[in-house]
Tab-separated table of C-alpha atoms in Angstrom:
chain	number	residue	atom	x	y	z
A	238	MET	CA	110.761	126.188	104.016
A	239	LYS	CA	108.685	126.869	107.209
A	240	THR	CA	106.466	124.127	108.416
A	241	SER	CA	104.284	126.754	109.458
A	242	ASP	CA	102.776	127.579	106.160
A	243	ILE	CA	101.604	124.235	105.195
A	244	GLU	CA	98.533	123.201	104.510
A	245	VAL	CA	96.935	120.252	104.193
A	246	HIS	CA	94.189	119.669	101.403
A	247	GLY	CA	91.598	117.302	100.844
A	248	TYR	CA	88.139	116.265	102.181
A	249	CYS	CA	88.111	114.365	105.971
A	250	ALA	CA	84.657	112.811	107.149
A	251	PRO	CA	84.236	115.436	111.328
A	252	LYS	CA	84.712	112.203	113.155
A	253	TYR	CA	88.157	111.559	112.124
A	254	GLU	CA	90.367	114.851	111.864
A	255	ARG	CA	92.428	114.070	113.448
A	256	LEU	CA	93.719	112.088	111.330
A	257	ARG	CA	95.076	116.216	109.365
A	258	GLU	CA	95.764	116.982	112.711
A	259	ALA	CA	98.422	113.245	112.085
A	260	PHE	CA	99.490	114.540	108.700
A	261	LEU	CA	99.756	117.938	109.512
A	262	GLY	CA	102.165	117.595	112.272
A	263	ASN	CA	104.732	115.096	110.479
A	264	PHE	CA	104.607	118.400	108.005
A	265	ARG	CA	105.537	120.640	111.124
A	266	ASN	CA	107.541	118.017	113.948
A	267	LEU	CA	109.008	114.716	111.285
A	268	GLY	CA	110.474	116.876	108.207
A	269	GLU	CA	107.662	114.998	105.820
A	270	ILE	CA	108.147	118.015	102.450
A	271	GLY	CA	105.619	115.983	100.322
A	272	GLY	CA	102.716	113.492	101.120
A	273	SER	CA	99.503	111.811	100.148
A	274	PHE	CA	97.792	110.126	103.318
A	275	ALA	CA	94.634	108.106	102.929
A	276	VAL	CA	91.354	105.880	104.795
A	277	THR	CA	88.528	103.945	104.345
A	278	VAL	CA	86.487	102.834	106.423
A	279	ARG	CA	83.789	99.747	106.219
A	280	GLY	CA	84.964	100.925	102.072
A	281	GLU	CA	84.231	104.017	102.285
A	282	LEU	CA	86.831	106.925	101.995
A	283	VAL	CA	87.046	109.174	104.939
A	284	ALA	CA	90.294	111.020	104.468
A	285	ASP	CA	91.881	111.980	101.717
A	286	LEU	CA	94.642	114.022	102.200
A	287	TRP	CA	97.365	115.987	99.954
A	288	GLY	CA	100.162	118.734	101.258
A	289	GLY	CA	103.305	119.806	101.524
A	290	TRP	CA	105.308	120.074	97.985
A	291	LYS	CA	106.794	118.165	95.028
A	292	ASP	CA	110.587	119.167	95.915
A	293	PHE	CA	112.772	120.232	97.631
A	294	GLU	CA	112.845	124.131	96.947
A	295	ALA	CA	108.925	124.351	97.940
A	296	THR	CA	108.231	125.639	94.826
A	297	THR	CA	106.091	122.951	93.226
A	298	PRO	CA	103.173	122.508	95.474
A	299	TRP	CA	102.022	118.445	95.915
A	300	GLU	CA	98.203	118.870	94.113
A	301	GLN	CA	95.683	116.107	94.670
A	302	ASP	CA	96.638	113.815	91.438
A	303	THR	CA	100.103	113.810	92.795
A	304	ILE	CA	102.015	110.850	92.695
A	305	ALA	CA	105.646	109.351	93.416
A	306	CYS	CA	107.993	106.523	93.513
A	307	VAL	CA	106.815	103.494	95.793
A	308	TRP	CA	109.509	101.283	95.495
A	309	SER	CA	107.834	98.174	97.513
A	310	THR	CA	104.905	99.220	98.391
A	311	SER	CA	104.844	97.696	94.419
A	312	LYS	CA	104.757	94.345	95.891
A	313	GLY	CA	101.947	94.569	97.151
A	314	ILE	CA	99.593	96.076	93.757
A	315	GLY	CA	100.843	92.314	93.051
A	316	GLY	CA	99.429	90.445	95.660
A	317	ALA	CA	96.393	92.234	94.391
A	318	CYS	CA	97.214	91.159	90.523
A	319	PHE	CA	98.225	87.993	91.726
A	320	ALA	CA	94.678	87.562	93.431
A	321	MET	CA	92.921	88.580	90.842
A	322	LEU	CA	94.539	85.573	88.803
A	323	ILE	CA	93.483	83.643	91.699
A	324	ASP	CA	89.921	85.083	91.697
A	325	ARG	CA	89.252	84.501	88.182
A	326	SER	CA	90.364	80.347	88.423
A	327	ILE	CA	93.569	81.091	86.174
A	328	ALA	CA	95.335	79.869	88.272
A	329	SER	CA	96.667	78.626	91.742
A	330	TYR	CA	98.877	79.702	94.643
A	331	GLU	CA	99.233	75.450	94.912
A	332	ASP	CA	100.128	75.522	91.784
A	333	LYS	CA	104.332	74.895	90.898
A	334	VAL	CA	105.933	77.419	88.769
A	335	SER	CA	107.076	75.027	86.889
A	336	ARG	CA	103.642	74.001	85.253
A	337	TYR	CA	104.063	77.748	83.369
A	338	TRP	CA	107.437	78.060	83.136
A	339	PRO	CA	109.039	74.867	82.603
A	340	GLU	CA	113.097	76.266	82.277
A	341	PHE	CA	112.377	76.955	86.031
A	342	ALA	CA	112.090	73.820	87.395
A	343	VAL	CA	116.129	73.091	87.294
A	344	HIS	CA	118.230	72.775	90.831
A	345	GLY	CA	115.728	71.751	92.286
A	346	LYS	CA	113.136	74.113	92.123
A	347	GLY	CA	110.187	72.386	90.214
A	348	ASP	CA	108.326	71.671	93.078
A	349	LEU	CA	107.881	75.698	94.036
A	350	THR	CA	104.181	77.026	93.900
A	351	ILE	CA	103.539	79.951	93.281
A	352	GLY	CA	101.956	81.247	96.697
A	353	MET	CA	106.287	79.874	97.894
A	354	LEU	CA	107.539	82.430	95.006
A	355	LEU	CA	105.096	85.388	95.994
A	356	SER	CA	106.571	84.688	100.418
A	357	HIS	CA	110.320	84.722	98.570
A	358	GLN	CA	110.552	81.113	99.841
A	359	SER	CA	112.203	80.307	96.557
A	360	GLY	CA	116.144	80.509	97.673
A	361	ILE	CA	117.328	83.207	95.044
A	362	THR	CA	117.615	86.294	96.802
A	363	GLY	CA	119.510	88.434	93.177
A	364	PHE	CA	121.585	87.252	90.020
A	365	ASP	CA	124.496	84.890	90.838
A	366	THR	CA	127.061	86.940	88.425
A	367	PRO	CA	127.294	90.356	88.477
A	368	ALA	CA	124.880	92.483	87.399
A	369	THR	CA	123.968	96.672	85.689
A	370	LEU	CA	120.809	97.981	86.593
A	371	ASP	CA	120.103	97.411	83.181
A	372	ASP	CA	120.175	94.079	83.543
A	373	LEU	CA	118.391	94.241	86.538
A	374	PHE	CA	115.878	96.568	83.959
A	375	SER	CA	115.521	94.329	81.381
A	376	GLY	CA	112.542	91.788	82.256
A	377	GLU	CA	112.687	88.666	80.197
A	378	PRO	CA	116.395	88.386	79.674
A	379	ALA	CA	116.270	89.071	83.365
A	380	ALA	CA	113.717	86.614	84.363
A	381	GLN	CA	115.614	83.809	82.586
A	382	ARG	CA	118.835	84.623	84.108
A	383	LEU	CA	117.519	83.967	87.731
A	384	ALA	CA	115.026	81.079	86.696
A	385	ALA	CA	118.559	79.263	85.622
A	386	GLN	CA	119.796	79.837	89.350
A	387	ALA	CA	120.341	77.253	91.513
A	388	PRO	CA	118.697	78.841	95.067
A	389	LEU	CA	120.953	78.991	97.364
A	390	TRP	CA	119.046	77.072	100.317
A	391	PRO	CA	116.287	74.536	99.458
A	392	ILE	CA	112.720	75.711	98.401
A	393	GLY	CA	110.138	75.852	100.800
A	394	THR	CA	112.189	76.283	104.204
A	395	ALA	CA	112.771	79.691	104.350
A	396	SER	CA	112.776	82.963	102.648
A	397	GLY	CA	114.394	85.651	101.657
A	398	TYR	CA	113.324	89.548	100.683
A	399	SER	CA	114.489	90.411	97.415
A	400	ASN	CA	113.362	92.332	94.671
A	401	VAL	CA	113.930	90.190	91.894
A	402	VAL	CA	111.377	88.041	93.241
A	403	ALA	CA	109.369	90.074	91.269
A	404	ILE	CA	110.980	89.753	88.427
A	405	LEU	CA	109.769	86.097	88.621
A	406	ALA	CA	106.312	87.080	89.207
A	407	THR	CA	106.906	89.359	86.671
A	408	GLU	CA	107.340	86.808	84.566
A	409	LEU	CA	105.268	83.978	85.312
A	410	PHE	CA	102.394	86.553	85.644
A	411	LYS	CA	102.458	86.929	81.844
A	412	ARG	CA	102.825	83.155	81.392
A	413	ILE	CA	99.281	82.715	83.042
A	414	GLU	CA	97.552	85.520	81.627
A	415	GLY	CA	98.937	86.822	78.678
A	416	ARG	CA	98.689	90.488	79.512
A	417	SER	CA	102.998	91.854	80.959
A	418	ILE	CA	102.247	92.827	84.898
A	419	GLN	CA	102.752	96.355	83.538
A	420	GLN	CA	99.442	95.789	80.661
A	421	PHE	CA	97.239	94.213	83.380
A	422	VAL	CA	97.512	97.134	85.763
A	423	ALA	CA	96.936	99.682	82.928
A	424	ASP	CA	93.881	98.100	81.208
A	425	GLU	CA	93.037	96.545	84.840
A	426	LEU	CA	93.390	98.111	87.882
A	427	LYS	CA	94.027	101.972	86.187
A	428	GLY	CA	91.656	101.822	83.285
A	429	SER	CA	88.194	98.921	85.036
A	430	PHE	CA	88.818	100.195	88.560
A	431	GLY	CA	89.637	103.795	88.119
A	432	LEU	CA	92.242	103.254	90.484
A	433	ASP	CA	95.931	105.414	90.159
A	434	ILE	CA	97.980	103.463	90.139
A	435	SER	CA	100.818	102.792	87.178
A	436	VAL	CA	103.788	99.802	86.507
A	437	GLY	CA	106.612	102.629	85.805
A	438	VAL	CA	105.493	105.599	84.867
A	439	SER	CA	103.967	107.161	81.055
A	440	GLN	CA	105.894	110.577	79.382
A	441	GLN	CA	102.664	111.675	79.930
A	442	ASP	CA	102.271	111.378	83.555
A	443	LEU	CA	105.924	112.750	84.517
A	444	PRO	CA	104.354	115.729	85.146
A	445	ARG	CA	102.797	114.900	88.041
A	446	VAL	CA	105.375	113.180	89.757
A	447	ALA	CA	107.348	113.896	93.064
A	448	ILE	CA	110.615	113.272	93.320
A	449	MET	CA	112.568	111.747	96.157
A	450	LEU	CA	114.143	113.494	98.605
A	451	SER	CA	116.748	112.791	101.037
A	452	GLU	CA	119.391	114.798	102.985
A	453	LYS	CA	122.106	112.551	100.951
A	454	LYS	CA	121.332	109.715	97.895
A	455	MET	CA	120.420	107.521	100.062
A	456	GLU	CA	121.980	103.688	99.275
A	457	ALA	CA	119.615	100.046	99.755
A	458	VAL	CA	122.879	98.789	101.559
A	459	ASN	CA	122.849	101.021	104.474
A	460	THR	CA	119.157	99.913	104.883
A	461	VAL	CA	120.256	96.105	104.950
A	462	PRO	CA	123.583	95.683	105.663
A	463	VAL	CA	125.817	93.112	103.555
A	464	ALA	CA	126.325	90.002	105.807
A	465	ASN	CA	125.761	86.546	103.828
A	466	GLU	CA	125.359	85.104	99.916
A	467	ALA	CA	121.377	86.424	100.460
A	468	GLN	CA	121.686	89.684	101.315
A	469	ARG	CA	124.897	90.276	98.842
A	470	GLY	CA	121.927	89.009	95.868
A	471	LEU	CA	119.910	91.927	97.166
A	472	HIS	CA	122.460	94.238	96.583
A	473	ASN	CA	123.570	93.298	92.860
A	474	PRO	CA	123.296	96.028	91.458
A	475	PRO	CA	123.238	98.501	94.420
A	476	LEU	CA	120.345	100.776	94.240
A	477	THR	CA	120.386	104.499	94.955
A	478	SER	CA	117.326	106.589	95.204
A	479	ASP	CA	117.956	108.668	92.340
A	480	VAL	CA	117.665	106.380	90.259
A	481	ALA	CA	114.006	106.578	90.091
A	482	THR	CA	114.574	109.168	88.025
A	483	THR	CA	115.731	107.050	85.491
A	484	PRO	CA	114.356	106.477	82.035
A	485	GLY	CA	115.654	102.830	82.828
A	486	PHE	CA	113.609	102.641	85.796
A	487	GLN	CA	110.663	104.398	85.055
A	488	ARG	CA	110.062	102.107	82.177
A	489	ALA	CA	111.075	98.374	83.469
A	490	ASP	CA	108.355	96.152	83.974
A	491	ILE	CA	109.411	95.013	87.941
A	492	ILE	CA	105.891	94.847	90.192
A	493	ALA	CA	108.810	94.637	93.312
A	494	MET	CA	110.418	98.584	92.619
A	495	ASN	CA	108.284	100.787	90.560
A	496	GLY	CA	104.591	101.375	90.904
A	497	PHE	CA	104.005	105.215	90.478
A	498	SER	CA	100.500	105.779	93.134
A	499	ASN	CA	99.226	108.040	95.794
A	500	ALA	CA	97.759	107.481	99.081
A	501	ARG	CA	93.896	107.777	97.649
A	502	ALA	CA	94.874	105.202	94.835
A	503	LEU	CA	96.545	102.652	97.743
A	504	ALA	CA	94.137	102.878	99.946
A	505	SER	CA	91.203	102.315	97.544
A	506	MET	CA	92.997	99.320	95.692
A	507	TYR	CA	92.990	97.780	99.383
A	508	SER	CA	89.355	98.159	100.438
A	509	LEU	CA	88.492	96.836	97.006
A	510	LEU	CA	89.737	93.178	98.449
A	511	ARG	CA	87.105	93.990	101.211
A	512	HIS	CA	84.527	96.147	99.731
A	513	PRO	CA	82.260	96.532	96.312
A	514	GLY	CA	83.272	100.097	94.325
A	515	GLN	CA	80.825	102.440	93.454
A	516	ASP	CA	79.225	100.007	90.493
A	517	GLY	CA	79.478	96.538	92.490
A	518	ARG	CA	82.597	95.402	92.059
A	519	ARG	CA	85.142	94.326	94.143
A	520	LEU	CA	88.985	93.002	92.533
A	521	ALA	CA	88.609	89.844	94.244
A	522	GLY	CA	85.919	87.543	96.492
A	523	ASP	CA	86.935	86.554	99.908
A	524	ALA	CA	88.127	82.877	98.724
A	525	ALA	CA	90.568	84.520	96.842
A	526	VAL	CA	91.668	86.902	99.346
A	527	ALA	CA	91.977	84.977	102.686
A	528	GLU	CA	93.681	82.804	100.490
A	529	ALA	CA	96.459	85.274	98.954
A	530	ALA	CA	96.640	87.002	102.870
A	531	LYS	CA	97.318	82.887	103.872
A	532	LEU	CA	100.278	82.788	106.777
A	533	ARG	CA	102.829	81.038	103.791
A	534	PHE	CA	105.820	81.867	106.164
A	535	ASP	CA	106.841	83.398	110.005
A	536	GLY	CA	110.379	82.915	110.957
A	537	VAL	CA	113.757	85.030	110.704
A	538	ASP	CA	114.325	86.704	107.112
A	539	ARG	CA	117.106	85.204	105.148
A	540	VAL	CA	118.274	89.257	104.417
A	541	ARG	CA	116.294	91.629	106.057
A	542	GLY	CA	117.836	90.065	109.435
A	543	ILE	CA	114.176	90.380	111.411
A	544	ARG	CA	111.263	88.080	112.042
A	545	ARG	CA	108.879	87.999	108.932
A	546	THR	CA	105.054	86.763	108.154
A	547	TRP	CA	105.055	86.999	104.474
A	548	SER	CA	101.476	86.377	102.454
A	549	ALA	CA	101.067	85.762	99.404
A	550	GLY	CA	102.922	88.908	97.243
A	551	PHE	CA	101.722	90.699	101.190
A	552	LEU	CA	103.484	90.739	104.547
A	553	ARG	CA	100.949	90.469	107.501
A	554	ASN	CA	101.465	92.596	110.321
A	555	VAL	CA	104.375	91.973	112.773
A	556	ASP	CA	105.310	93.724	115.768
A	557	ASN	CA	102.233	95.756	115.314
A	558	CYS	CA	103.381	97.554	112.655
A	559	TRP	CA	100.292	98.004	110.641
A	560	GLY	CA	98.159	98.514	114.400
A	561	PRO	CA	96.679	96.134	116.805
A	562	ASN	CA	95.413	93.722	114.474
A	563	VAL	CA	97.819	89.715	113.329
A	564	GLN	CA	95.141	90.213	110.518
A	565	ALA	CA	96.221	93.865	108.490
A	566	PHE	CA	98.277	92.904	105.715
A	567	GLY	CA	99.715	95.211	102.638
A	568	HIS	CA	103.655	96.115	101.708
A	569	GLY	CA	105.052	99.238	102.578
A	570	GLY	CA	108.396	100.325	100.752
A	571	TRP	CA	111.867	101.817	100.442
A	572	GLY	CA	111.723	105.314	102.039
A	573	GLY	CA	108.407	104.759	104.040
A	574	SER	CA	105.188	104.855	102.137
A	575	PHE	CA	102.656	102.018	102.735
A	576	GLY	CA	99.643	99.942	102.013
A	577	TYR	CA	97.689	97.949	104.262
A	578	VAL	CA	94.146	96.437	104.703
A	579	ASP	CA	92.963	95.603	108.625
A	580	PRO	CA	90.192	93.027	108.218
A	581	ALA	CA	89.615	92.932	112.136
A	582	ALA	CA	89.138	97.011	112.263
A	583	ASP	CA	87.854	96.762	108.606
A	584	ILE	CA	90.210	99.907	107.555
A	585	SER	CA	92.362	100.167	104.340
A	586	VAL	CA	95.218	102.982	104.817
A	587	GLY	CA	97.168	104.118	102.386
A	588	TYR	CA	100.614	106.977	103.394
A	589	VAL	CA	102.870	108.090	100.141
A	590	MET	CA	105.784	110.512	100.390
A	591	ASN	CA	109.013	112.425	98.716
A	592	ARG	CA	111.265	112.517	101.630
A	593	MET	CA	112.758	109.917	102.070
A	594	SER	CA	113.407	107.891	105.593
A	595	ASP	CA	116.300	105.047	106.117
A	596	GLN	CA	114.091	103.692	109.616
A	597	MET	CA	112.535	101.324	108.004
A	598	ASP	CA	109.629	99.988	110.586
A	599	LEU	CA	110.188	102.907	112.571
A	600	ASN	CA	109.918	105.469	110.450
A	601	PRO	CA	108.430	108.407	112.527
A	602	ARG	CA	106.417	109.008	110.283
A	603	ARG	CA	104.581	105.880	109.450
A	604	ARG	CA	103.857	105.507	113.037
A	605	ALA	CA	102.615	109.053	113.812
A	606	LEU	CA	99.746	107.885	110.897
A	607	VAL	CA	99.037	104.316	111.853
A	608	ASP	CA	98.559	105.082	115.539
A	609	ALA	CA	96.230	108.369	114.516
A	610	VAL	CA	94.147	106.024	112.400
A	611	TYR	CA	93.434	103.743	115.650
A	612	ALA	CA	92.654	106.672	117.960
A	613	ALA	CA	89.615	107.777	115.791
A	614	LEU	CA	87.868	104.720	115.366
């Protein structure tokens, strides 16, 4: 594949042409294969770009409506859904999980709040007995199994990043709202707000999906080591990048890992947390968004082994991951995708790609795009 043959398509406002240049530079200099990149400023879409290929053989172009698995970038989508519940006064972040799910209270978890759960403070980072992918994707049985476990630490005293927190959050959401979060996203984010976001992917949408690519099959264990009990939970069962092509993964209702979207939808979703769309509506009002973004944990995460600043379903900016402003919040995913909003700069950004990187926060493609955004302001 000749990088000189790559074309970047889409719209870029004249003032922000350096965003197109940075995105194209990722293809020419940093090995990008296919992807999309979008930015809003003060609620207006100033860049909506896409380019490259959906496959490694460079036979199928990445189109305007191409979507890809965004892995843990999905957690921010879940965070937005919970903020919508809070905005509608259906629940509060200070409500105890056990209020809606009495069985969850066992083993000293009765005082865990929704805000604590969404900021990875439950002490549950994985199944405490061997599990399979079928177990992981089983929905309510997986949630009940996790709810019956004892926490690895006293609730609210530490954080431990995990995917199973979203199994618990998915079950909790259904108990509060009545709909599964998969259905809520379909009805509200996609149906009502027109955002190209789904939890899992339908057979109808499969032709639009870009294949997740890497030089070798990526294993999550290469990103987060297995040095303590909390980390072992994250890798039970082991995850590899090719799981995204399996029917079980594509059908599952797990807002932690199997969202499918593109950059335009992610940037627009985060913008709608601050600004109304064309129909005058926002996802949630100022008070609910402020509660969602409020710092709930700041310390060394027991799974990641690095400093994390968690809010309710979102990661707050740390180490300039999303520019210079600490108020920024969002979420990134395995391989490199991300979405976030920066209230101080009044921008939102989305990035989705199919060539996965194991560099996480140090991903040079992510860095190049974020740097270009702030240079253009």
